[in-house]
């Protein structure tokens, strides 16, 4: 049992996912990739792969992360975008900050590096306030959850830790996703 687990969700761009996974080697034993891709991941991966029976949205995937980690006794999760890369041990710095905040009984909800491209989430906050609203599938779901956390007195902590991030590569790599997001979210 660990005090944290690590999660990445993926729909496409396995080349970027490989870079993300390779950038956090110390976390491989605690890492689960939730594979929401059409055809499934192939090849060898140094971590657990979970492929839901139907693809999960962003918010559904994250709510699963929270439940899976909580059911395993974790105190927080670290999650990473599939198109991000930890740089210069940033993932280890993030872990140290999360543990320090927990030990100090700080009322924190999330700890950000490059916003949420690599972030920690406190499961005590999720237990109190709830997870993502699944009616908001992608964009703005984070704003909603952060607002609800702040109203309940939980802090979001920006760290300034650099994380390389190729934003929205999942959407930009799939014309259908890009079309739908363009209509729904007016990108």
PDB file of C-alpha atoms in Angstrom:
ATOM      1  CA  UNK A   1       0.000   0.000   0.000  1.00  0.00           C
ATOM      2  CA  UNK A   2       1.165   3.506  -0.807  1.00  0.00           C
ATOM      3  CA  UNK A   3       0.052   6.948   0.362  1.00  0.00           C
ATOM      4  CA  UNK A   4      -0.380   7.924  -3.315  1.00  0.00           C
ATOM      5  CA  UNK A   5      -0.971   6.467  -6.757  1.00  0.00           C
ATOM      6  CA  UNK A   6      -0.289   7.915 -10.197  1.00  0.00           C
ATOM      7  CA  UNK A   7      -2.692   8.051 -13.150  1.00  0.00           C
ATOM      8  CA  UNK A   8      -2.657   9.027 -16.812  1.00  0.00           C
ATOM      9  CA  UNK A   9      -5.628   8.758 -19.171  1.00  0.00           C
ATOM     10  CA  UNK A  10      -5.089   8.359 -22.898  1.00  0.00           C
ATOM     11  CA  UNK A  11      -7.171   8.427 -26.076  1.00  0.00           C
ATOM     12  CA  UNK A  12      -4.487   8.763 -28.760  1.00  0.00           C
ATOM     13  CA  UNK A  13      -0.935  10.037 -29.339  1.00  0.00           C
ATOM     14  CA  UNK A  14       0.802   7.059 -27.788  1.00  0.00           C
ATOM     15  CA  UNK A  15       4.116   8.616 -28.834  1.00  0.00           C
ATOM     16  CA  UNK A  16       3.522  11.458 -26.371  1.00  0.00           C
ATOM     17  CA  UNK A  17       2.213   9.031 -23.746  1.00  0.00           C
ATOM     18  CA  UNK A  18       5.493   7.107 -23.993  1.00  0.00           C
ATOM     19  CA  UNK A  19       7.423  10.332 -23.275  1.00  0.00           C
ATOM     20  CA  UNK A  20       5.138  11.100 -20.327  1.00  0.00           C
ATOM     21  CA  UNK A  21       5.630   7.635 -18.828  1.00  0.00           C
ATOM     22  CA  UNK A  22       9.380   7.668 -19.465  1.00  0.00           C
ATOM     23  CA  UNK A  23       9.681  11.013 -17.652  1.00  0.00           C
ATOM     24  CA  UNK A  24       8.457   9.546 -14.329  1.00  0.00           C
ATOM     25  CA  UNK A  25      10.421   6.282 -13.916  1.00  0.00           C
ATOM     26  CA  UNK A  26      10.286   6.387 -10.112  1.00  0.00           C
ATOM     27  CA  UNK A  27       6.481   6.169 -10.301  1.00  0.00           C
ATOM     28  CA  UNK A  28       6.134   3.202 -12.688  1.00  0.00           C
ATOM     29  CA  UNK A  29       5.178   0.741  -9.932  1.00  0.00           C
ATOM     30  CA  UNK A  30       2.371   3.078  -8.794  1.00  0.00           C
ATOM     31  CA  UNK A  31       1.213   4.180 -12.264  1.00  0.00           C
ATOM     32  CA  UNK A  32      -2.035   3.175 -13.942  1.00  0.00           C
ATOM     33  CA  UNK A  33      -2.852   4.228 -17.491  1.00  0.00           C
ATOM     34  CA  UNK A  34      -6.565   4.341 -18.244  1.00  0.00           C
ATOM     35  CA  UNK A  35      -6.745   3.458 -21.934  1.00  0.00           C
ATOM     36  CA  UNK A  36      -9.748   5.123 -23.588  1.00  0.00           C
ATOM     37  CA  UNK A  37      -8.346   4.757 -27.108  1.00  0.00           C
ATOM     38  CA  UNK A  38     -10.364   3.211 -29.953  1.00  0.00           C
ATOM     39  CA  UNK A  39      -8.059   0.242 -30.532  1.00  0.00           C
ATOM     40  CA  UNK A  40      -6.105  -0.105 -27.299  1.00  0.00           C
ATOM     41  CA  UNK A  41      -2.490   0.351 -26.336  1.00  0.00           C
ATOM     42  CA  UNK A  42       0.032  -2.042 -27.782  1.00  0.00           C
ATOM     43  CA  UNK A  43       3.581  -2.829 -26.835  1.00  0.00           C
ATOM     44  CA  UNK A  44       5.282  -3.127 -23.483  1.00  0.00           C
ATOM     45  CA  UNK A  45       4.512  -0.617 -20.744  1.00  0.00           C
ATOM     46  CA  UNK A  46       6.214  -0.509 -17.315  1.00  0.00           C
ATOM     47  CA  UNK A  47       2.944   0.026 -15.447  1.00  0.00           C
ATOM     48  CA  UNK A  48      -0.651  -1.160 -15.147  1.00  0.00           C
ATOM     49  CA  UNK A  49      -3.014  -0.608 -18.060  1.00  0.00           C
ATOM     50  CA  UNK A  50      -6.752  -0.486 -17.435  1.00  0.00           C
ATOM     51  CA  UNK A  51      -9.071  -0.530 -20.418  1.00  0.00           C
ATOM     52  CA  UNK A  52     -12.689   0.209 -19.461  1.00  0.00           C
ATOM     53  CA  UNK A  53     -15.415  -1.740 -21.244  1.00  0.00           C
ATOM     54  CA  UNK A  54     -16.520   1.590 -22.753  1.00  0.00           C
ATOM     55  CA  UNK A  55     -14.368   4.714 -23.147  1.00  0.00           C
ATOM     56  CA  UNK A  56     -14.621   7.074 -20.186  1.00  0.00           C
ATOM     57  CA  UNK A  57     -14.769  10.840 -20.516  1.00  0.00           C
ATOM     58  CA  UNK A  58     -12.171  13.041 -18.846  1.00  0.00           C
ATOM     59  CA  UNK A  59     -14.376  13.562 -15.787  1.00  0.00           C
ATOM     60  CA  UNK A  60     -15.399   9.909 -15.541  1.00  0.00           C
ATOM     61  CA  UNK A  61     -11.748   8.833 -15.780  1.00  0.00           C
ATOM     62  CA  UNK A  62     -10.709  11.184 -13.012  1.00  0.00           C
ATOM     63  CA  UNK A  63     -13.546  10.162 -10.734  1.00  0.00           C
ATOM     64  CA  UNK A  64     -12.398   6.577 -11.283  1.00  0.00           C
ATOM     65  CA  UNK A  65      -8.820   7.622 -10.345  1.00  0.00           C
ATOM     66  CA  UNK A  66     -10.116   9.108  -7.088  1.00  0.00           C
ATOM     67  CA  UNK A  67     -12.183   6.036  -6.173  1.00  0.00           C
ATOM     68  CA  UNK A  68      -9.503   3.552  -7.170  1.00  0.00           C
ATOM     69  CA  UNK A  69      -6.837   5.309  -5.093  1.00  0.00           C
ATOM     70  CA  UNK A  70      -9.131   5.858  -2.106  1.00  0.00           C
ATOM     71  CA  UNK A  71     -10.200   2.201  -2.168  1.00  0.00           C
ATOM     72  CA  UNK A  72      -6.492   1.299  -2.068  1.00  0.00           C
ATOM     73  CA  UNK A  73      -5.898   3.447   1.027  1.00  0.00           C
ATOM     74  CA  UNK A  74      -4.067   6.331  -0.652  1.00  0.00           C
ATOM     75  CA  UNK A  75      -4.191   9.861   0.733  1.00  0.00           C
ATOM     76  CA  UNK A  76      -3.698  11.604  -2.626  1.00  0.00           C
ATOM     77  CA  UNK A  77      -3.121  10.969  -6.289  1.00  0.00           C
ATOM     78  CA  UNK A  78      -0.735  12.401  -8.807  1.00  0.00           C
ATOM     79  CA  UNK A  79      -2.121  12.634 -12.293  1.00  0.00           C
ATOM     80  CA  UNK A  80      -0.489  13.656 -15.497  1.00  0.00           C
ATOM     81  CA  UNK A  81      -1.660  14.627 -18.945  1.00  0.00           C
ATOM     82  CA  UNK A  82      -0.675  12.097 -21.603  1.00  0.00           C
ATOM     83  CA  UNK A  83       0.987  14.942 -23.535  1.00  0.00           C
ATOM     84  CA  UNK A  84       3.086  16.233 -20.618  1.00  0.00           C
ATOM     85  CA  UNK A  85       6.590  15.424 -19.434  1.00  0.00           C
ATOM     86  CA  UNK A  86       8.114  15.845 -15.999  1.00  0.00           C
ATOM     87  CA  UNK A  87      11.383  17.767 -16.214  1.00  0.00           C
ATOM     88  CA  UNK A  88      14.372  17.747 -13.845  1.00  0.00           C
ATOM     89  CA  UNK A  89      12.634  15.649 -11.201  1.00  0.00           C
ATOM     90  CA  UNK A  90       9.576  17.879 -11.027  1.00  0.00           C
ATOM     91  CA  UNK A  91       7.390  14.861 -10.264  1.00  0.00           C
ATOM     92  CA  UNK A  92       9.520  14.084  -7.206  1.00  0.00           C
ATOM     93  CA  UNK A  93       9.349  17.714  -6.063  1.00  0.00           C
ATOM     94  CA  UNK A  94       5.554  17.573  -6.435  1.00  0.00           C
ATOM     95  CA  UNK A  95       5.450  14.402  -4.328  1.00  0.00           C
ATOM     96  CA  UNK A  96       7.545  16.043  -1.593  1.00  0.00           C
ATOM     97  CA  UNK A  97       5.262  19.090  -1.511  1.00  0.00           C
ATOM     98  CA  UNK A  98       2.120  16.931  -1.306  1.00  0.00           C
ATOM     99  CA  UNK A  99       3.547  14.900   1.559  1.00  0.00           C
ATOM    100  CA  UNK A 100       4.705  18.047   3.363  1.00  0.00           C
ATOM    101  CA  UNK A 101       1.239  19.597   3.036  1.00  0.00           C
ATOM    102  CA  UNK A 102      -0.370  16.391   4.321  1.00  0.00           C
ATOM    103  CA  UNK A 103       2.022  16.138   7.263  1.00  0.00           C
ATOM    104  CA  UNK A 104       1.318  19.786   8.161  1.00  0.00           C
ATOM    105  CA  UNK A 105      -2.449  19.083   7.985  1.00  0.00           C
ATOM    106  CA  UNK A 106      -2.724  21.840   5.379  1.00  0.00           C
ATOM    107  CA  UNK A 107      -6.219  21.926   3.850  1.00  0.00           C
ATOM    108  CA  UNK A 108      -5.137  21.535   0.226  1.00  0.00           C
ATOM    109  CA  UNK A 109      -7.178  20.290  -2.692  1.00  0.00           C
ATOM    110  CA  UNK A 110      -4.669  20.362  -5.551  1.00  0.00           C
ATOM    111  CA  UNK A 111      -1.027  21.139  -6.085  1.00  0.00           C
ATOM    112  CA  UNK A 112      -0.189  22.286  -9.605  1.00  0.00           C
ATOM    113  CA  UNK A 113       3.010  22.338 -11.606  1.00  0.00           C
ATOM    114  CA  UNK A 114       2.265  23.741 -15.078  1.00  0.00           C
ATOM    115  CA  UNK A 115      -1.369  24.190 -14.035  1.00  0.00           C
ATOM    116  CA  UNK A 116      -2.743  20.631 -14.055  1.00  0.00           C
ATOM    117  CA  UNK A 117      -0.464  19.031 -16.642  1.00  0.00           C
ATOM    118  CA  UNK A 118       1.124  17.298 -13.643  1.00  0.00           C
ATOM    119  CA  UNK A 119      -0.771  17.711 -10.387  1.00  0.00           C
ATOM    120  CA  UNK A 120      -1.536  16.175  -7.021  1.00  0.00           C
ATOM    121  CA  UNK A 121      -5.105  15.887  -5.704  1.00  0.00           C
ATOM    122  CA  UNK A 122      -5.965  15.357  -2.025  1.00  0.00           C
ATOM    123  CA  UNK A 123      -8.485  12.548  -1.610  1.00  0.00           C
ATOM    124  CA  UNK A 124      -9.767  14.004   1.690  1.00  0.00           C
ATOM    125  CA  UNK A 125     -10.956  17.038  -0.284  1.00  0.00           C
ATOM    126  CA  UNK A 126     -12.601  14.793  -2.880  1.00  0.00           C
ATOM    127  CA  UNK A 127     -14.328  12.827  -0.096  1.00  0.00           C
ATOM    128  CA  UNK A 128     -15.741  16.043   1.362  1.00  0.00           C
ATOM    129  CA  UNK A 129     -16.679  17.997  -1.763  1.00  0.00           C
ATOM    130  CA  UNK A 130     -17.044  15.297  -4.407  1.00  0.00           C
ATOM    131  CA  UNK A 131     -15.249  14.725  -7.679  1.00  0.00           C
ATOM    132  CA  UNK A 132     -15.771  16.151 -11.115  1.00  0.00           C
ATOM    133  CA  UNK A 133     -19.270  16.909 -12.345  1.00  0.00           C
ATOM    134  CA  UNK A 134     -19.692  14.349 -15.146  1.00  0.00           C
ATOM    135  CA  UNK A 135     -22.100  16.661 -16.991  1.00  0.00           C
ATOM    136  CA  UNK A 136     -19.038  18.775 -17.839  1.00  0.00           C
ATOM    137  CA  UNK A 137     -16.984  16.344 -19.902  1.00  0.00           C
ATOM    138  CA  UNK A 138     -13.778  18.270 -20.617  1.00  0.00           C
ATOM    139  CA  UNK A 139     -13.090  21.973 -20.533  1.00  0.00           C
ATOM    140  CA  UNK A 140     -14.353  23.946 -17.532  1.00  0.00           C
ATOM    141  CA  UNK A 141     -14.766  20.843 -15.346  1.00  0.00           C
ATOM    142  CA  UNK A 142     -11.581  21.886 -13.528  1.00  0.00           C
ATOM    143  CA  UNK A 143     -12.918  25.418 -12.993  1.00  0.00           C
ATOM    144  CA  UNK A 144     -16.121  23.990 -11.504  1.00  0.00           C
ATOM    145  CA  UNK A 145     -14.299  21.632  -9.139  1.00  0.00           C
ATOM    146  CA  UNK A 146     -11.776  24.272  -8.092  1.00  0.00           C
ATOM    147  CA  UNK A 147     -14.592  26.729  -7.347  1.00  0.00           C
ATOM    148  CA  UNK A 148     -16.432  24.137  -5.226  1.00  0.00           C
ATOM    149  CA  UNK A 149     -13.198  23.332  -3.354  1.00  0.00           C
ATOM    150  CA  UNK A 150     -12.452  26.992  -2.663  1.00  0.00           C
ATOM    151  CA  UNK A 151     -15.986  27.599  -1.363  1.00  0.00           C
ATOM    152  CA  UNK A 152     -15.444  24.668   1.024  1.00  0.00           C
ATOM    153  CA  UNK A 153     -12.109  26.139   2.196  1.00  0.00           C
ATOM    154  CA  UNK A 154      -9.679  23.869   0.321  1.00  0.00           C
ATOM    155  CA  UNK A 155      -6.576  25.472  -1.265  1.00  0.00           C
ATOM    156  CA  UNK A 156      -5.138  25.153  -4.750  1.00  0.00           C
ATOM    157  CA  UNK A 157      -1.362  25.495  -4.539  1.00  0.00           C
ATOM    158  CA  UNK A 158       0.649  26.582  -7.591  1.00  0.00           C
ATOM    159  CA  UNK A 159       4.278  25.471  -7.333  1.00  0.00           C
ATOM    160  CA  UNK A 160       5.977  26.968 -10.360  1.00  0.00           C
ATOM    161  CA  UNK A 161       7.565  23.563 -11.059  1.00  0.00           C
ATOM    162  CA  UNK A 162       8.189  23.392 -14.794  1.00  0.00           C
ATOM    163  CA  UNK A 163       6.412  20.613 -16.659  1.00  0.00           C
ATOM    164  CA  UNK A 164       6.656  20.335 -20.433  1.00  0.00           C
ATOM    165  CA  UNK A 165       3.172  20.245 -21.935  1.00  0.00           C
ATOM    166  CA  UNK A 166       1.948  20.060 -25.530  1.00  0.00           C
ATOM    167  CA  UNK A 167      -1.553  21.366 -24.854  1.00  0.00           C
ATOM    168  CA  UNK A 168      -4.677  19.738 -26.275  1.00  0.00           C
ATOM    169  CA  UNK A 169      -2.760  17.253 -28.410  1.00  0.00           C
ATOM    170  CA  UNK A 170      -5.467  14.610 -27.887  1.00  0.00           C
ATOM    171  CA  UNK A 171      -8.130  16.884 -29.352  1.00  0.00           C
ATOM    172  CA  UNK A 172      -5.911  18.323 -32.092  1.00  0.00           C
ATOM    173  CA  UNK A 173      -4.976  14.776 -33.203  1.00  0.00           C
ATOM    174  CA  UNK A 174      -8.582  13.689 -33.755  1.00  0.00           C
ATOM    175  CA  UNK A 175     -10.664  15.710 -36.241  1.00  0.00           C
ATOM    176  CA  UNK A 176     -13.939  14.481 -34.740  1.00  0.00           C
ATOM    177  CA  UNK A 177     -12.934  15.459 -31.185  1.00  0.00           C
ATOM    178  CA  UNK A 178     -11.648  18.816 -32.413  1.00  0.00           C
ATOM    179  CA  UNK A 179     -14.921  19.468 -34.259  1.00  0.00           C
ATOM    180  CA  UNK A 180     -17.088  18.590 -31.244  1.00  0.00           C
ATOM    181  CA  UNK A 181     -14.926  20.580 -28.821  1.00  0.00           C
ATOM    182  CA  UNK A 182     -14.980  23.531 -31.202  1.00  0.00           C
ATOM    183  CA  UNK A 183     -18.764  23.563 -31.119  1.00  0.00           C
ATOM    184  CA  UNK A 184     -19.326  22.727 -27.467  1.00  0.00           C
ATOM    185  CA  UNK A 185     -16.500  24.799 -26.016  1.00  0.00           C
ATOM    186  CA  UNK A 186     -16.043  27.456 -28.724  1.00  0.00           C
ATOM    187  CA  UNK A 187     -12.267  26.923 -28.861  1.00  0.00           C
TER     188      UNK A 187
END
